[in-house]
Amino acid sequence: MNQTISIIIPVYNEEATLSPLHESLTSTLTTTSYDYEIIFVDDGSWDASFKRLEQLAQQDSHVKAIQFTRNYGQTTAIAAGIDHAKGDIVIFMDADLQNDPTDIPAMLAKLEEGYDVVSGWRADRQDTWLTRTLPSQLANGLISKVTGVHLHDYGCTLKAYRREVLTGYKLYGEMHRFLPAYAASVGARIVEMPVKHHPRRYGQSKYGLERILKVMLDLLTVKFLHKYGQKPLYLFGSVGAALIFLSILTVLYLILDKMVQGTYMITSPLLLLSVMLFIIGVQSIFIGLIGELLVRTYHESQDKATYTIRRHLNLHKQ
Ligand code: UDP
Ligand code: MG
């Protein structure tokens, strides 16, 4: 049986590009040997986007559409697309024609070679340098360093995934861009591929510079969850232990000072410091223990596995 591709496209006020995008996707996808579906997720558009989608869905049964009740954001739109996708391969792209469907066959070829993720890289990016390309380059450098997954372009939507490496990951905030890092954390083989990029010719970009701060905060969450998501006590407990150790050192110094110089402890600000370090240290350990309770509630209340399986043989449980 042919493998199926699900193309997932978030749409927010992109009425002008939907028909040309559908046309160019169709002419590319029909040349491949895959079955395909195109899932448009209308993220609360107030222009004629959904009307266009209704027309497209009527003409072409490959087209599927979801309409949100309000604007939830690109990440949530992508998450809804994943939830409804039937494909063995999932490909994300923007609706604004900045990504080019003709890159898809080369991406599929990479997946056939055995990679699990093909990450598009806008090597020749067509956006304003100062407000777009530069911040994005800095962010990519930082994300690569922090996650240890070195990609040039986390922000490029055009990426292809084998479905297995996407399951079990819920998306919040601006987190769709961290999907490659998540996939890597469950053992996916990732390859980067330069893709075409066009200037935005219709409509407007939906983002400003405030996105940078959100992405940085998300990065913190991703790093924390990846490293300590299953063992929060390792982080909070170590910090707590370090603080208590410092507090003990401070007290020892005060005792020594008292014995040698006869200084009254109460006259030194260090006494207050050591008490504070001690209290914060103990609290940090307790916060870690509450974290441990939360992890257990999270995994056990939903029967969530703490691992991801690539394949299994002669086992019936899916
Ligand atoms: N988008 C969305 N919801 C939003 C903002 C954007 O679904 O709240 C979609 C938008 O229609 C486009 C994609 O996300 O298909 C990328 O948005 P945009 O082109 O504005 O981002 P940029 O390319 O400027 O980074
Ligand atoms: Mg764009």
PDB file of N, CA, C and O and ligand atoms in Angstrom, residues 9-14 41 43 71-75 77 93-96 98 122 125 127 132 155 157 197 200 204-207 211, ligand 1:
ATOM      1  N   ILE A   9      -1.165  22.957   6.958  1.00  0.00           N
ATOM      2  CA  ILE A   9      -0.950  24.365   6.651  1.00  0.00           C
ATOM      3  C   ILE A   9      -1.792  25.255   7.551  1.00  0.00           C
ATOM      4  O   ILE A   9      -3.024  25.264   7.444  1.00  0.00           O
ATOM      5  N   PRO A  10      -1.172  26.010   8.455  1.00  0.00           N
ATOM      6  CA  PRO A  10      -1.934  26.965   9.266  1.00  0.00           C
ATOM      7  C   PRO A  10      -2.279  28.192   8.429  1.00  0.00           C
ATOM      8  O   PRO A  10      -1.448  28.654   7.652  1.00  0.00           O
ATOM      9  N   VAL A  11      -3.491  28.676   8.603  1.00  0.00           N
ATOM     10  CA  VAL A  11      -3.958  29.781   7.755  1.00  0.00           C
ATOM     11  C   VAL A  11      -4.551  30.879   8.626  1.00  0.00           C
ATOM     12  O   VAL A  11      -5.501  30.634   9.372  1.00  0.00           O
ATOM     13  N   TYR A  12      -3.985  32.068   8.543  1.00  0.00           N
ATOM     14  CA  TYR A  12      -4.579  33.189   9.263  1.00  0.00           C
ATOM     15  C   TYR A  12      -4.652  34.375   8.314  1.00  0.00           C
ATOM     16  O   TYR A  12      -3.631  35.004   8.015  1.00  0.00           O
ATOM     17  N   ASN A  13      -5.834  34.610   7.792  1.00  0.00           N
ATOM     18  CA  ASN A  13      -6.049  35.710   6.848  1.00  0.00           C
ATOM     19  C   ASN A  13      -5.125  35.632   5.634  1.00  0.00           C
ATOM     20  O   ASN A  13      -4.311  36.513   5.400  1.00  0.00           O
ATOM     21  N   GLU A  14      -5.240  34.566   4.889  1.00  0.00           N
ATOM     22  CA  GLU A  14      -4.388  34.366   3.707  1.00  0.00           C
ATOM     23  C   GLU A  14      -5.256  34.099   2.480  1.00  0.00           C
ATOM     24  O   GLU A  14      -4.939  33.242   1.660  1.00  0.00           O
ATOM     25  N   VAL A  41      -5.637  24.502   8.348  1.00  0.00           N
ATOM     26  CA  VAL A  41      -6.246  24.835   9.623  1.00  0.00           C
ATOM     27  C   VAL A  41      -6.446  26.343   9.675  1.00  0.00           C
ATOM     28  O   VAL A  41      -5.487  27.108   9.735  1.00  0.00           O
ATOM     29  N   ASP A  43      -7.031  29.453  11.370  1.00  0.00           N
ATOM     30  CA  ASP A  43      -6.809  29.878  12.748  1.00  0.00           C
ATOM     31  C   ASP A  43      -7.593  31.158  13.058  1.00  0.00           C
ATOM     32  O   ASP A  43      -7.018  32.176  13.426  1.00  0.00           O
ATOM     33  N   ASN A  71      -8.680  33.041  16.948  1.00  0.00           N
ATOM     34  CA  ASN A  71      -7.265  32.944  16.635  1.00  0.00           C
ATOM     35  C   ASN A  71      -6.496  32.369  17.828  1.00  0.00           C
ATOM     36  O   ASN A  71      -6.360  33.024  18.864  1.00  0.00           O
ATOM     37  N   TYR A  72      -6.017  31.142  17.673  1.00  0.00           N
ATOM     38  CA  TYR A  72      -5.268  30.501  18.754  1.00  0.00           C
ATOM     39  C   TYR A  72      -3.764  30.610  18.563  1.00  0.00           C
ATOM     40  O   TYR A  72      -3.002  30.362  19.479  1.00  0.00           O
ATOM     41  N   GLY A  73      -3.325  30.908  17.350  1.00  0.00           N
ATOM     42  CA  GLY A  73      -1.884  30.971  17.083  1.00  0.00           C
ATOM     43  C   GLY A  73      -1.417  29.816  16.220  1.00  0.00           C
ATOM     44  O   GLY A  73      -2.033  28.739  16.207  1.00  0.00           O
ATOM     45  N   GLN A  74      -0.315  30.064  15.531  1.00  0.00           N
ATOM     46  CA  GLN A  74       0.199  29.113  14.542  1.00  0.00           C
ATOM     47  C   GLN A  74       0.513  27.744  15.152  1.00  0.00           C
ATOM     48  O   GLN A  74       0.222  26.702  14.570  1.00  0.00           O
ATOM     49  N   THR A  75       1.092  27.750  16.361  1.00  0.00           N
ATOM     50  CA  THR A  75       1.462  26.481  16.988  1.00  0.00           C
ATOM     51  C   THR A  75       0.237  25.609  17.254  1.00  0.00           C
ATOM     52  O   THR A  75       0.244  24.407  16.975  1.00  0.00           O
ATOM     53  N   ALA A  77      -2.593  25.783  15.710  1.00  0.00           N
ATOM     54  CA  ALA A  77      -3.136  25.344  14.421  1.00  0.00           C
ATOM     55  C   ALA A  77      -2.375  24.109  13.935  1.00  0.00           C
ATOM     56  O   ALA A  77      -2.967  23.128  13.457  1.00  0.00           O
ATOM     57  N   MET A  93       3.899  23.400   6.219  1.00  0.00           N
ATOM     58  CA  MET A  93       4.343  24.575   5.461  1.00  0.00           C
ATOM     59  C   MET A  93       3.434  25.764   5.720  1.00  0.00           C
ATOM     60  O   MET A  93       2.325  25.610   6.228  1.00  0.00           O
ATOM     61  N   ASP A  94       3.933  26.965   5.399  1.00  0.00           N
ATOM     62  CA  ASP A  94       3.142  28.177   5.583  1.00  0.00           C
ATOM     63  C   ASP A  94       2.162  28.350   4.443  1.00  0.00           C
ATOM     64  O   ASP A  94       2.351  27.819   3.353  1.00  0.00           O
ATOM     65  N   ALA A  95       1.109  29.148   4.696  1.00  0.00           N
ATOM     66  CA  ALA A  95       0.089  29.348   3.681  1.00  0.00           C
ATOM     67  C   ALA A  95       0.418  30.522   2.762  1.00  0.00           C
ATOM     68  O   ALA A  95      -0.252  30.740   1.770  1.00  0.00           O
ATOM     69  N   ASP A  96       1.479  31.270   3.093  1.00  0.00           N
ATOM     70  CA  ASP A  96       1.666  32.549   2.406  1.00  0.00           C
ATOM     71  C   ASP A  96       2.510  32.476   1.138  1.00  0.00           C
ATOM     72  O   ASP A  96       2.955  33.498   0.622  1.00  0.00           O
ATOM     73  N   GLN A  98       5.488  31.616   0.879  1.00  0.00           N
ATOM     74  CA  GLN A  98       6.923  31.876   1.088  1.00  0.00           C
ATOM     75  C   GLN A  98       7.700  30.566   0.968  1.00  0.00           C
ATOM     76  O   GLN A  98       8.823  30.550   0.499  1.00  0.00           O
ATOM     77  N   ARG A 122      15.990  27.949   5.075  1.00  0.00           N
ATOM     78  CA  ARG A 122      15.875  29.036   4.102  1.00  0.00           C
ATOM     79  C   ARG A 122      17.253  29.664   3.919  1.00  0.00           C
ATOM     80  O   ARG A 122      17.560  30.701   4.477  1.00  0.00           O
ATOM     81  N   ARG A 125      17.197  33.539   2.479  1.00  0.00           N
ATOM     82  CA  ARG A 125      15.937  33.996   3.038  1.00  0.00           C
ATOM     83  C   ARG A 125      15.524  35.364   2.495  1.00  0.00           C
ATOM     84  O   ARG A 125      16.341  36.274   2.425  1.00  0.00           O
ATOM     85  N   ASP A 127      13.495  37.878   3.650  1.00  0.00           N
ATOM     86  CA  ASP A 127      12.786  38.738   4.589  1.00  0.00           C
ATOM     87  C   ASP A 127      13.718  39.882   4.960  1.00  0.00           C
ATOM     88  O   ASP A 127      14.930  39.794   4.741  1.00  0.00           O
ATOM     89  N   ARG A 132      14.176  40.570  10.851  1.00  0.00           N
ATOM     90  CA  ARG A 132      13.763  39.188  10.688  1.00  0.00           C
ATOM     91  C   ARG A 132      14.926  38.212  10.659  1.00  0.00           C
ATOM     92  O   ARG A 132      15.072  37.357  11.505  1.00  0.00           O
ATOM     93  N   GLY A 155      13.172  28.218  12.509  1.00  0.00           N
ATOM     94  CA  GLY A 155      11.959  28.961  12.222  1.00  0.00           C
ATOM     95  C   GLY A 155      11.295  28.614  10.899  1.00  0.00           C
ATOM     96  O   GLY A 155      10.148  28.977  10.672  1.00  0.00           O
ATOM     97  N   THR A 157       9.093  26.863   8.488  1.00  0.00           N
ATOM     98  CA  THR A 157       8.005  25.922   8.737  1.00  0.00           C
ATOM     99  C   THR A 157       8.140  24.659   7.901  1.00  0.00           C
ATOM    100  O   THR A 157       7.769  23.574   8.337  1.00  0.00           O
ATOM    101  N   HIS A 197      12.916  30.093  -0.791  1.00  0.00           N
ATOM    102  CA  HIS A 197      12.112  30.994   0.020  1.00  0.00           C
ATOM    103  C   HIS A 197      11.770  32.213  -0.808  1.00  0.00           C
ATOM    104  O   HIS A 197      12.619  32.768  -1.491  1.00  0.00           O
ATOM    105  N   ARG A 200       7.176  37.656   0.836  1.00  0.00           N
ATOM    106  CA  ARG A 200       5.724  37.609   1.029  1.00  0.00           C
ATOM    107  C   ARG A 200       5.100  38.586   0.051  1.00  0.00           C
ATOM    108  O   ARG A 200       5.336  39.786   0.123  1.00  0.00           O
ATOM    109  N   GLN A 204       0.035  40.172   5.033  1.00  0.00           N
ATOM    110  CA  GLN A 204       1.119  40.688   5.867  1.00  0.00           C
ATOM    111  C   GLN A 204       1.620  39.623   6.814  1.00  0.00           C
ATOM    112  O   GLN A 204       0.884  38.711   7.162  1.00  0.00           O
ATOM    113  N   SER A 205       2.880  39.799   7.253  1.00  0.00           N
ATOM    114  CA  SER A 205       3.388  38.898   8.273  1.00  0.00           C
ATOM    115  C   SER A 205       2.575  39.110   9.552  1.00  0.00           C
ATOM    116  O   SER A 205       2.154  40.218   9.854  1.00  0.00           O
ATOM    117  N   LYS A 206       2.375  38.020  10.282  1.00  0.00           N
ATOM    118  CA  LYS A 206       1.519  38.100  11.463  1.00  0.00           C
ATOM    119  C   LYS A 206       2.322  38.338  12.732  1.00  0.00           C
ATOM    120  O   LYS A 206       1.794  38.319  13.829  1.00  0.00           O
ATOM    121  N   TYR A 207       3.632  38.501  12.584  1.00  0.00           N
ATOM    122  CA  TYR A 207       4.468  38.565  13.775  1.00  0.00           C
ATOM    123  C   TYR A 207       5.302  39.828  13.857  1.00  0.00           C
ATOM    124  O   TYR A 207       5.684  40.402  12.854  1.00  0.00           O
ATOM    125  N   ARG A 211       7.868  38.175  19.350  1.00  0.00           N
ATOM    126  CA  ARG A 211       7.980  36.731  19.226  1.00  0.00           C
ATOM    127  C   ARG A 211       9.315  36.219  19.795  1.00  0.00           C
ATOM    128  O   ARG A 211       9.380  35.122  20.325  1.00  0.00           O
TER     129      ARG A 211
HETATM  130  N1  UDP B   1      -0.452  31.950  11.193  1.00  0.00           N
HETATM  131  C1  UDP B   1      -1.495  31.367  11.916  1.00  0.00           C
HETATM  132  N2  UDP B   1      -1.915  31.941  13.071  1.00  0.00           N
HETATM  133  C2  UDP B   1      -1.337  33.088  13.559  1.00  0.00           C
HETATM  134  C3  UDP B   1      -0.263  33.650  12.853  1.00  0.00           C
HETATM  135  C4  UDP B   1       0.163  33.056  11.674  1.00  0.00           C
HETATM  136  O1  UDP B   1      -2.023  30.326  11.507  1.00  0.00           O
HETATM  137  O2  UDP B   1      -1.784  33.564  14.616  1.00  0.00           O
HETATM  138  C5  UDP B   1       0.006  31.310   9.951  1.00  0.00           C
HETATM  139  C6  UDP B   1       0.072  32.245   8.753  1.00  0.00           C
HETATM  140  O3  UDP B   1      -1.159  32.307   8.072  1.00  0.00           O
HETATM  141  C7  UDP B   1       1.161  31.598   7.914  1.00  0.00           C
HETATM  142  C8  UDP B   1       2.092  31.011   8.961  1.00  0.00           C
HETATM  143  O4  UDP B   1       1.334  30.900  10.152  1.00  0.00           O
HETATM  144  O5  UDP B   1       0.647  30.537   7.128  1.00  0.00           O
HETATM  145  C9  UDP B   1       3.335  31.858   9.174  1.00  0.00           C
HETATM  146  O6  UDP B   1       2.981  33.197   9.461  1.00  0.00           O
HETATM  147  P1  UDP B   1       3.758  34.433   8.830  1.00  0.00           P
HETATM  148  O7  UDP B   1       3.983  34.220   7.384  1.00  0.00           O
HETATM  149  O8  UDP B   1       3.021  35.670   9.231  1.00  0.00           O
HETATM  150  O9  UDP B   1       5.142  34.366   9.612  1.00  0.00           O
HETATM  151  P2  UDP B   1       6.584  34.806   9.038  1.00  0.00           P
HETATM  152  O10 UDP B   1       6.781  34.048   7.738  1.00  0.00           O
HETATM  153  O11 UDP B   1       6.485  36.262   8.819  1.00  0.00           O
HETATM  154  O12 UDP B   1       7.522  34.383  10.111  1.00  0.00           O
END
